[in-house]
XYZ file of C-alpha atoms in Angstrom:
539
model
C 80.325 -12.214 -11.384
C 80.313 -10.105 -8.242
C 78.428 -11.663 -5.370
C 74.876 -10.372 -4.942
C 73.363 -9.849 -1.475
C 69.707 -10.407 -0.582
C 68.463 -9.399 2.873
C 65.250 -10.938 4.208
C 63.454 -9.211 7.080
C 60.119 -9.840 8.743
C 57.358 -7.674 10.109
C 54.059 -7.677 12.020
C 54.496 -10.972 13.891
C 57.129 -13.656 14.335
C 56.969 -17.139 12.792
C 55.768 -15.816 9.444
C 58.119 -18.069 7.523
C 61.081 -15.821 6.733
C 63.328 -18.865 6.884
C 61.223 -20.885 4.449
C 60.949 -17.849 2.155
C 64.730 -17.374 2.190
C 65.327 -21.105 1.689
C 62.762 -21.309 -1.125
C 64.322 -18.379 -2.963
C 67.684 -20.089 -2.560
C 66.291 -23.236 -4.192
C 64.822 -21.242 -7.088
C 68.091 -19.431 -7.756
C 70.050 -22.669 -7.505
C 67.703 -24.246 -10.052
C 68.764 -21.415 -12.358
C 72.354 -22.603 -12.122
C 73.546 -20.118 -9.501
C 75.604 -20.979 -6.427
C 73.723 -19.838 -3.341
C 74.569 -19.557 0.364
C 72.091 -18.684 3.102
C 72.861 -16.950 6.404
C 70.848 -16.418 9.578
C 71.572 -13.507 11.930
C 69.934 -13.935 15.329
C 69.560 -11.017 17.766
C 69.723 -13.011 21.001
C 72.695 -12.598 23.364
C 73.625 -16.294 23.547
C 76.842 -16.939 21.658
C 75.168 -19.863 19.904
C 72.130 -22.115 20.540
C 74.307 -24.960 21.846
C 73.414 -24.542 25.520
C 69.868 -23.253 25.024
C 66.822 -25.171 26.259
C 65.193 -27.055 23.342
C 61.787 -26.041 24.698
C 62.725 -22.395 24.093
C 64.717 -22.653 20.913
C 63.992 -25.969 19.226
C 66.726 -28.193 17.863
C 70.371 -27.276 17.459
C 71.502 -27.789 13.875
C 75.166 -28.810 13.551
C 77.262 -28.058 10.463
C 80.207 -29.997 9.044
C 82.665 -27.628 10.711
C 81.080 -28.159 14.135
C 79.014 -24.993 14.466
C 75.949 -25.269 16.706
C 73.399 -23.180 14.845
C 69.785 -22.117 14.530
C 67.324 -24.647 13.110
C 66.728 -22.385 10.087
C 70.120 -23.513 8.792
C 68.588 -26.967 8.513
C 65.901 -25.563 6.224
C 68.566 -23.783 4.197
C 70.636 -26.931 3.716
C 67.616 -29.059 2.856
C 66.423 -26.572 0.236
C 69.669 -25.433 -1.408
C 71.544 -28.728 -0.828
C 74.753 -27.026 0.274
C 76.835 -27.717 3.384
C 76.812 -24.448 5.321
C 79.430 -23.290 7.813
C 80.044 -21.407 11.048
C 79.899 -18.170 9.053
C 76.263 -18.827 8.157
C 74.820 -18.299 11.646
C 75.784 -15.273 13.714
C 74.222 -14.057 16.967
C 74.363 -10.776 18.842
C 76.227 -12.620 21.575
C 78.931 -13.744 19.187
C 79.247 -10.286 17.651
C 79.544 -8.517 21.012
C 81.897 -11.195 22.343
C 84.235 -10.727 19.381
C 84.229 -6.936 19.673
C 84.788 -6.990 23.446
C 87.677 -9.468 23.109
C 89.300 -7.224 20.498
C 88.888 -4.218 22.755
C 90.502 -6.084 25.650
C 93.462 -6.947 23.427
C 93.879 -3.278 22.535
C 93.088 -3.746 18.866
C 90.958 -0.594 18.778
C 93.848 1.517 20.099
C 91.885 2.920 23.010
C 88.896 4.112 20.975
C 85.455 4.339 22.565
C 83.602 1.205 21.444
C 80.111 1.914 20.151
C 77.279 0.118 18.374
C 78.079 2.261 15.342
C 80.609 1.675 13.897
C 82.159 -1.213 15.829
C 79.197 -3.578 16.261
C 77.785 -2.827 12.835
C 81.207 -3.278 11.227
C 81.520 -6.720 12.815
C 78.067 -7.660 11.513
C 79.025 -6.505 8.021
C 82.287 -8.432 8.237
C 80.295 -11.599 8.891
C 77.911 -10.883 6.019
C 80.856 -10.508 3.638
C 82.766 -13.505 5.020
C 81.137 -16.157 2.825
C 81.542 -13.998 -0.288
C 85.296 -13.810 0.298
C 85.905 -17.548 0.594
C 87.253 -19.726 -2.194
C 84.583 -20.682 -4.722
C 82.460 -17.766 -3.470
C 78.696 -17.988 -4.039
C 76.937 -15.965 -6.705
C 74.225 -14.987 -4.228
C 74.212 -14.656 -0.423
C 70.753 -14.617 1.172
C 70.860 -13.226 4.710
C 67.854 -13.583 6.989
C 67.599 -11.202 9.944
C 65.903 -12.872 12.898
C 63.126 -11.245 14.867
C 60.621 -8.632 13.738
C 61.174 -5.090 12.486
C 60.915 -2.754 15.467
C 62.534 -5.123 17.958
C 65.166 -3.284 19.994
C 67.682 -6.149 19.842
C 67.623 -6.396 16.032
C 68.355 -2.703 15.377
C 72.159 -3.128 14.998
C 71.564 -5.779 12.330
C 69.085 -3.544 10.513
C 71.563 -0.687 10.578
C 74.300 -2.970 9.264
C 72.267 -4.169 6.291
C 71.211 -0.562 5.617
C 74.888 0.349 5.330
C 75.571 -2.654 3.098
C 73.725 -1.108 0.187
C 76.076 1.872 0.175
C 79.085 -0.466 0.306
C 78.152 -3.031 -2.353
C 75.855 -0.865 -4.504
C 72.189 -0.844 -5.461
C 72.824 -3.246 -8.306
C 74.296 -5.835 -5.922
C 71.824 -5.662 -3.032
C 68.145 -6.394 -2.527
C 65.780 -6.050 0.439
C 62.880 -8.507 0.765
C 60.358 -7.891 3.534
C 58.020 -10.683 4.660
C 54.794 -9.404 6.202
C 51.308 -10.539 7.164
C 48.078 -9.768 5.312
C 45.452 -11.152 7.699
C 41.951 -12.222 6.727
C 39.111 -11.038 8.958
C 36.341 -13.589 8.722
C 33.820 -11.249 10.352
C 34.050 -8.802 7.468
C 35.322 -11.222 4.833
C 38.271 -8.970 4.028
C 42.023 -9.142 3.653
C 43.630 -6.301 5.586
C 46.732 -4.491 4.310
C 47.245 -2.099 7.225
C 49.637 -4.390 9.189
C 51.862 -4.602 6.107
C 51.710 -0.849 5.561
C 52.701 -0.175 9.173
C 55.525 -2.709 9.022
C 56.980 -1.117 5.894
C 56.629 2.309 7.518
C 58.644 0.990 10.480
C 61.283 -0.352 8.097
C 61.437 2.952 6.213
C 61.928 4.708 9.538
C 65.279 2.962 10.029
C 66.405 3.791 6.515
C 65.527 0.630 4.584
C 63.065 0.713 1.701
C 62.108 -2.826 0.703
C 62.470 -3.756 -2.957
C 60.065 -6.699 -2.713
C 57.239 -7.625 -0.350
C 56.308 -11.252 0.292
C 52.870 -11.278 1.900
C 51.841 -14.243 4.033
C 48.118 -14.829 3.679
C 45.375 -17.427 3.796
C 43.630 -16.187 0.670
C 44.667 -15.006 -2.782
C 45.663 -11.352 -2.921
C 43.459 -9.642 -5.539
C 45.144 -7.301 -8.015
C 43.554 -4.203 -6.525
C 44.884 -5.064 -3.051
C 48.398 -5.550 -4.455
C 48.106 -2.133 -6.065
C 46.914 -0.623 -2.782
C 49.820 -2.154 -0.854
C 52.252 -0.981 -3.514
C 50.816 2.540 -3.446
C 51.294 2.892 0.311
C 54.684 1.143 0.303
C 56.259 2.923 -2.691
C 56.361 -0.234 -4.793
C 54.864 -1.332 -8.054
C 52.256 -4.087 -7.841
C 54.697 -6.346 -9.714
C 56.905 -6.344 -6.595
C 54.155 -7.598 -4.272
C 54.085 -11.397 -3.985
C 51.660 -13.564 -2.087
C 52.809 -16.549 -0.080
C 49.767 -18.583 0.870
C 49.817 -21.494 3.268
C 51.122 -24.534 1.407
C 50.353 -28.227 1.803
C 54.061 -28.833 2.345
C 56.986 -26.508 2.984
C 58.627 -28.084 -0.069
C 55.771 -26.771 -2.217
C 56.646 -23.158 -1.338
C 59.410 -22.775 -3.990
C 56.944 -23.925 -6.647
C 54.278 -21.464 -5.496
C 56.741 -18.563 -5.336
C 58.049 -19.471 -8.785
C 54.501 -19.422 -10.144
C 54.177 -15.955 -8.615
C 57.330 -14.900 -10.478
C 59.482 -14.079 -7.439
C 62.725 -15.481 -8.875
C 62.152 -13.678 -12.187
C 61.813 -10.351 -10.390
C 64.865 -10.997 -8.173
C 67.003 -11.809 -11.212
C 65.712 -8.715 -12.999
C 66.489 -6.375 -10.102
C 69.951 -7.841 -9.450
C 70.948 -8.223 -13.082
C 71.353 -11.989 -12.718
C 71.400 -14.193 -15.836
C 67.888 -14.896 -17.116
C 68.426 -18.643 -17.342
C 65.514 -21.119 -17.155
C 64.566 -22.388 -13.698
C 64.719 -26.195 -13.880
C 62.309 -27.367 -11.192
C 61.367 -30.734 -12.675
C 63.193 -32.842 -10.081
C 61.733 -30.722 -7.269
C 58.216 -30.968 -8.742
C 58.502 -34.738 -8.968
C 59.620 -34.936 -5.352
C 56.769 -32.711 -4.139
C 54.250 -34.701 -6.150
C 55.448 -37.928 -4.520
C 55.079 -36.339 -1.101
C 51.615 -34.908 -1.716
C 50.255 -38.079 -3.319
C 51.507 -40.989 -1.197
C 50.524 -44.568 -1.912
C 51.172 -45.929 1.574
C 50.970 -44.829 5.188
C 53.375 -45.776 7.949
C 53.386 -44.941 11.675
C 56.652 -44.212 13.470
C 56.835 -43.778 17.243
C 59.244 -40.988 18.154
C 60.163 -41.572 21.794
C 61.807 -38.454 23.181
C 61.894 -36.082 26.134
C 61.061 -32.821 24.313
C 58.077 -34.079 22.314
C 55.811 -31.239 23.509
C 57.766 -28.943 21.166
C 58.035 -30.670 17.815
C 60.699 -28.207 16.621
C 63.066 -29.856 19.104
C 63.235 -32.761 16.625
C 62.694 -30.812 13.422
C 65.461 -32.391 11.335
C 64.380 -35.884 12.402
C 60.796 -35.167 11.376
C 61.987 -33.871 8.017
C 64.319 -36.834 7.500
C 61.417 -39.226 8.197
C 59.370 -37.285 5.657
C 62.188 -37.669 3.140
C 62.369 -41.398 3.848
C 58.636 -41.576 3.249
C 58.968 -39.777 -0.079
C 61.422 -42.468 -1.221
C 58.797 -45.164 -0.446
C 55.826 -43.030 -1.513
C 54.604 -43.295 2.057
C 52.968 -40.725 4.314
C 54.891 -40.964 7.591
C 52.652 -40.438 10.598
C 54.610 -39.635 13.749
C 53.318 -40.760 17.113
C 54.883 -38.440 19.671
C 55.628 -40.352 22.879
C 57.009 -38.716 26.001
C 59.730 -41.095 27.169
C 59.203 -40.129 30.831
C 55.637 -41.480 30.585
C 56.656 -44.955 29.386
C 56.397 -47.629 32.080
C 56.549 -51.400 32.035
C 52.774 -51.586 32.372
C 51.966 -49.272 29.426
C 54.810 -49.654 26.922
C 53.050 -52.419 24.977
C 49.819 -50.453 24.717
C 51.601 -47.316 23.470
C 53.858 -49.062 20.945
C 52.089 -52.221 19.801
C 50.568 -50.847 16.576
C 53.591 -48.773 15.469
C 55.464 -49.805 12.342
C 58.785 -48.447 13.578
C 60.346 -46.924 16.683
C 62.882 -44.084 16.692
C 64.741 -42.913 19.790
C 66.513 -39.574 19.158
C 69.349 -37.749 20.875
C 69.195 -35.586 23.964
C 70.982 -34.666 27.164
C 70.293 -35.261 30.845
C 68.752 -38.115 32.796
C 65.012 -37.506 32.495
C 63.147 -40.143 30.510
C 66.111 -42.474 29.938
C 64.428 -45.530 31.448
C 61.423 -44.953 29.202
C 63.683 -44.812 26.163
C 65.228 -48.126 27.159
C 61.780 -49.696 27.585
C 60.912 -48.617 24.043
C 64.177 -50.048 22.725
C 63.639 -53.325 24.573
C 60.138 -53.571 23.123
C 61.473 -52.949 19.610
C 64.239 -55.519 20.063
C 62.032 -58.247 21.521
C 59.066 -57.766 19.177
C 60.953 -57.369 15.903
C 59.856 -53.770 15.297
C 62.196 -51.771 13.033
C 64.306 -49.498 15.213
C 66.557 -46.512 14.611
C 68.556 -45.050 17.502
C 70.309 -41.720 17.144
C 73.082 -40.397 19.420
C 71.658 -40.871 22.930
C 69.270 -43.387 21.355
C 72.297 -45.456 20.336
C 73.750 -45.223 23.843
C 70.462 -46.352 25.384
C 70.343 -49.284 22.943
C 73.799 -50.330 24.132
C 72.799 -50.070 27.803
C 69.537 -51.960 27.218
C 71.416 -54.776 25.480
C 73.979 -54.883 28.276
C 71.305 -55.174 30.936
C 68.970 -57.673 29.309
C 71.238 -59.745 27.046
C 74.641 -59.549 28.747
C 72.921 -59.622 32.172
C 74.930 -56.649 33.439
C 72.036 -55.391 35.544
C 73.659 -52.120 36.620
C 75.146 -51.263 33.215
C 74.847 -47.555 32.588
C 76.394 -44.416 31.191
C 78.687 -42.485 33.485
C 76.627 -39.415 32.589
C 73.878 -40.915 34.778
C 75.851 -43.062 37.223
C 79.561 -42.248 37.502
C 79.990 -45.165 39.917
C 78.399 -47.940 37.866
C 80.287 -51.247 37.841
C 79.690 -51.529 34.106
C 80.239 -48.165 32.362
C 79.376 -49.368 28.865
C 79.014 -45.692 27.867
C 81.678 -43.351 29.256
C 83.741 -40.240 28.636
C 86.916 -40.446 26.612
C 90.069 -40.158 28.696
C 91.026 -36.729 27.363
C 87.678 -35.069 28.067
C 87.122 -32.337 30.641
C 83.667 -31.053 31.561
C 84.901 -27.663 32.743
C 83.277 -25.823 29.819
C 80.157 -27.448 28.412
C 80.516 -25.655 25.100
C 83.868 -27.290 24.305
C 83.566 -30.886 25.495
C 81.675 -32.528 22.675
C 82.545 -34.255 19.458
C 81.034 -31.676 17.147
C 80.746 -31.658 13.378
C 81.927 -34.015 10.675
C 83.859 -37.194 11.503
C 84.824 -40.168 9.399
C 83.280 -43.607 9.776
C 84.361 -46.901 8.205
C 81.565 -49.405 7.581
C 81.764 -53.194 7.760
C 80.736 -54.928 4.502
C 77.733 -57.176 4.872
C 75.994 -54.984 7.441
C 72.713 -53.157 6.939
C 74.534 -49.843 7.185
C 76.910 -50.831 4.406
C 73.943 -51.947 2.293
C 72.262 -48.592 2.906
C 75.255 -46.364 2.102
C 76.681 -48.642 -0.616
C 80.182 -47.509 0.283
C 82.687 -48.285 3.013
C 83.842 -44.785 3.967
C 81.340 -42.143 5.053
C 81.315 -38.855 6.961
C 78.580 -37.837 9.386
C 77.933 -35.030 11.870
C 78.175 -35.494 15.631
C 77.032 -33.691 18.767
C 77.729 -35.685 21.907
C 80.129 -36.203 24.814
C 79.919 -39.836 25.847
C 81.163 -42.816 23.846
C 80.790 -46.578 23.616
C 83.330 -48.079 26.029
C 85.673 -50.198 23.910
C 86.556 -52.364 26.909
C 83.146 -54.023 26.442
C 83.201 -54.278 22.657
C 84.101 -57.973 22.432
C 81.451 -58.975 24.963
C 78.763 -57.238 22.911
C 79.979 -58.829 19.701
C 80.090 -62.290 21.265
C 76.462 -61.827 22.334
C 75.304 -60.917 18.832
C 75.541 -57.116 18.590
C 77.540 -56.125 15.513
C 79.771 -53.062 15.452
C 78.919 -51.957 11.929
C 80.896 -48.722 11.821
C 83.882 -47.189 13.607
C 85.775 -43.933 13.497
C 89.136 -44.885 11.945
C 91.063 -42.095 13.657
C 90.233 -42.984 17.265
C 88.668 -46.445 16.941
C 85.376 -45.175 18.363
C 82.178 -47.149 17.814
C 79.805 -45.247 15.532
C 77.148 -47.828 14.562
C 75.748 -50.950 16.192
C 73.285 -53.403 14.657
C 71.418 -56.602 15.493
C 71.670 -58.869 12.446
C 68.993 -61.312 13.647
C 66.426 -58.513 13.934
C 64.256 -57.343 10.988
C 65.942 -53.894 11.137
C 67.772 -52.642 14.229
C 70.376 -49.927 13.655
C 71.692 -47.391 16.175
C 74.199 -44.658 15.345
C 76.284 -42.297 17.452
C 76.038 -39.495 14.882
C 73.090 -37.459 13.590
C 72.164 -38.705 10.098
C 69.059 -36.504 10.015
C 71.257 -33.420 9.564
C 72.328 -34.529 6.082
C 68.974 -35.700 4.746
C 67.446 -33.853 1.788
C 63.893 -34.060 0.373
C 65.194 -34.962 -3.083
C 68.014 -37.082 -1.636
C 66.815 -38.905 1.519
C 69.436 -40.100 3.957
C 70.051 -43.814 3.299
C 69.418 -44.836 6.917
C 66.084 -43.006 7.095
C 65.160 -44.308 3.649
C 65.807 -47.907 4.682
C 64.259 -47.456 8.149
C 60.961 -46.234 6.673
C 61.091 -48.992 4.049
C 61.588 -51.602 6.795
C 58.691 -50.139 8.783
C 56.519 -50.296 5.692
C 57.571 -53.895 5.001
C 56.521 -54.865 8.524
C 52.907 -54.087 7.619
C 52.980 -56.982 5.166
C 54.523 -59.465 7.604
C 52.729 -58.513 10.829
C 49.483 -60.489 11.293
C 48.008 -57.553 13.244
C 47.636 -55.612 9.956
């Protein structure tokens, strides 16, 4: 079967949920037995989000092949349960960089380089890239970032307009996500913003095949007909997407609306049943929890929750496995002091310290880790959180009072966290361990019990490593090295066996967690936090 292409655009306002719509459609088509890949095209000039401020952009999602991508790729992976690649996130910066480099090498034979055709051709090349790989997907869903009418997104709009002529009407579909606001003063749903957005889209040569309308209230049949009349669509191509109790409920709601049926009809896809039973069971467990557990997330970007989006979702997945509603207590690490750490953390069931870069808030993270270690509170450290756990142990158990990471203090007498010998910080975008690396687990450890296998692969995004010169001293003092990279003998996991549950990892397990397949470390971390409620006399 020839690959089908679905293009998802957005209008009226940003943050309407194009990404969740695209991811939900991917899940529905996958549940029909189709192989689906999602792409995100972002109009910003940065080459990738890797060096962008988390407060502006949210988290950086890392793929197996080491691409630093938009957080929407995390939604895609969690919904369609596929490992995406570098080809699945493309920015204006990357497109222009590629074209300019080709021009400098003379590959255009002296031609005048223009947005059309050179930039648009490069965009189309990236759209087609995943369909030309081995084991090509049946459907590629491409989300265009931004809002229709934005100047920076026009080359992408032009490229997807041209795609229809290249792959054919029968192999392409345009879905436009718009807003139908409710005015409480008049008690009415208003269709004019959607009409204007579609008019704007028509003005650049794209006529949407389907409208997905974000709304707070049910769209009555007569309003669907009105929208269809003004947008040149039948009412059967207008779908409502109301606010859901959980993002994982959205595929079920869109299926009830018949979105996947209409997509399959328009693209000539096989009319196979959509098996959503496993997904329904998972959503039901999430929406009807039996327990409640509180996890303190101690980070430096907590004012913007999207900076830790995958961690939040992975905690949710761990809660689903235990039928527990995970309540997150957001704690700014820079605000933690010796005189308030007990008050802020004493009634938490678990403590998680995530990754990050820079020096701000590190001492607060170590105070949280020390409190977890000394008071038997289940702890999960991720990336920088693992490094801080190592430093805290060095200072307060090994009595190496000035132990530190060379990222903070290059002149420390005890660099328990340091750069590898072959690293060079000349270009920040190329100095990290990025993407999938192997890890060998030690039998008998909590990590081995969680994974139930000795050889695993996890995704990384960091520069500094555990200094192997100190490994034996840590082990002699009771810290277990539970996992190492077999290729370079790098420490990947440390544990405290005499603690109820204390695991810290150099990689990012949250990036591989799925709602219907929680990551084993998050599953066991939430379970340990829940178990603490039954052993802690404070409860």
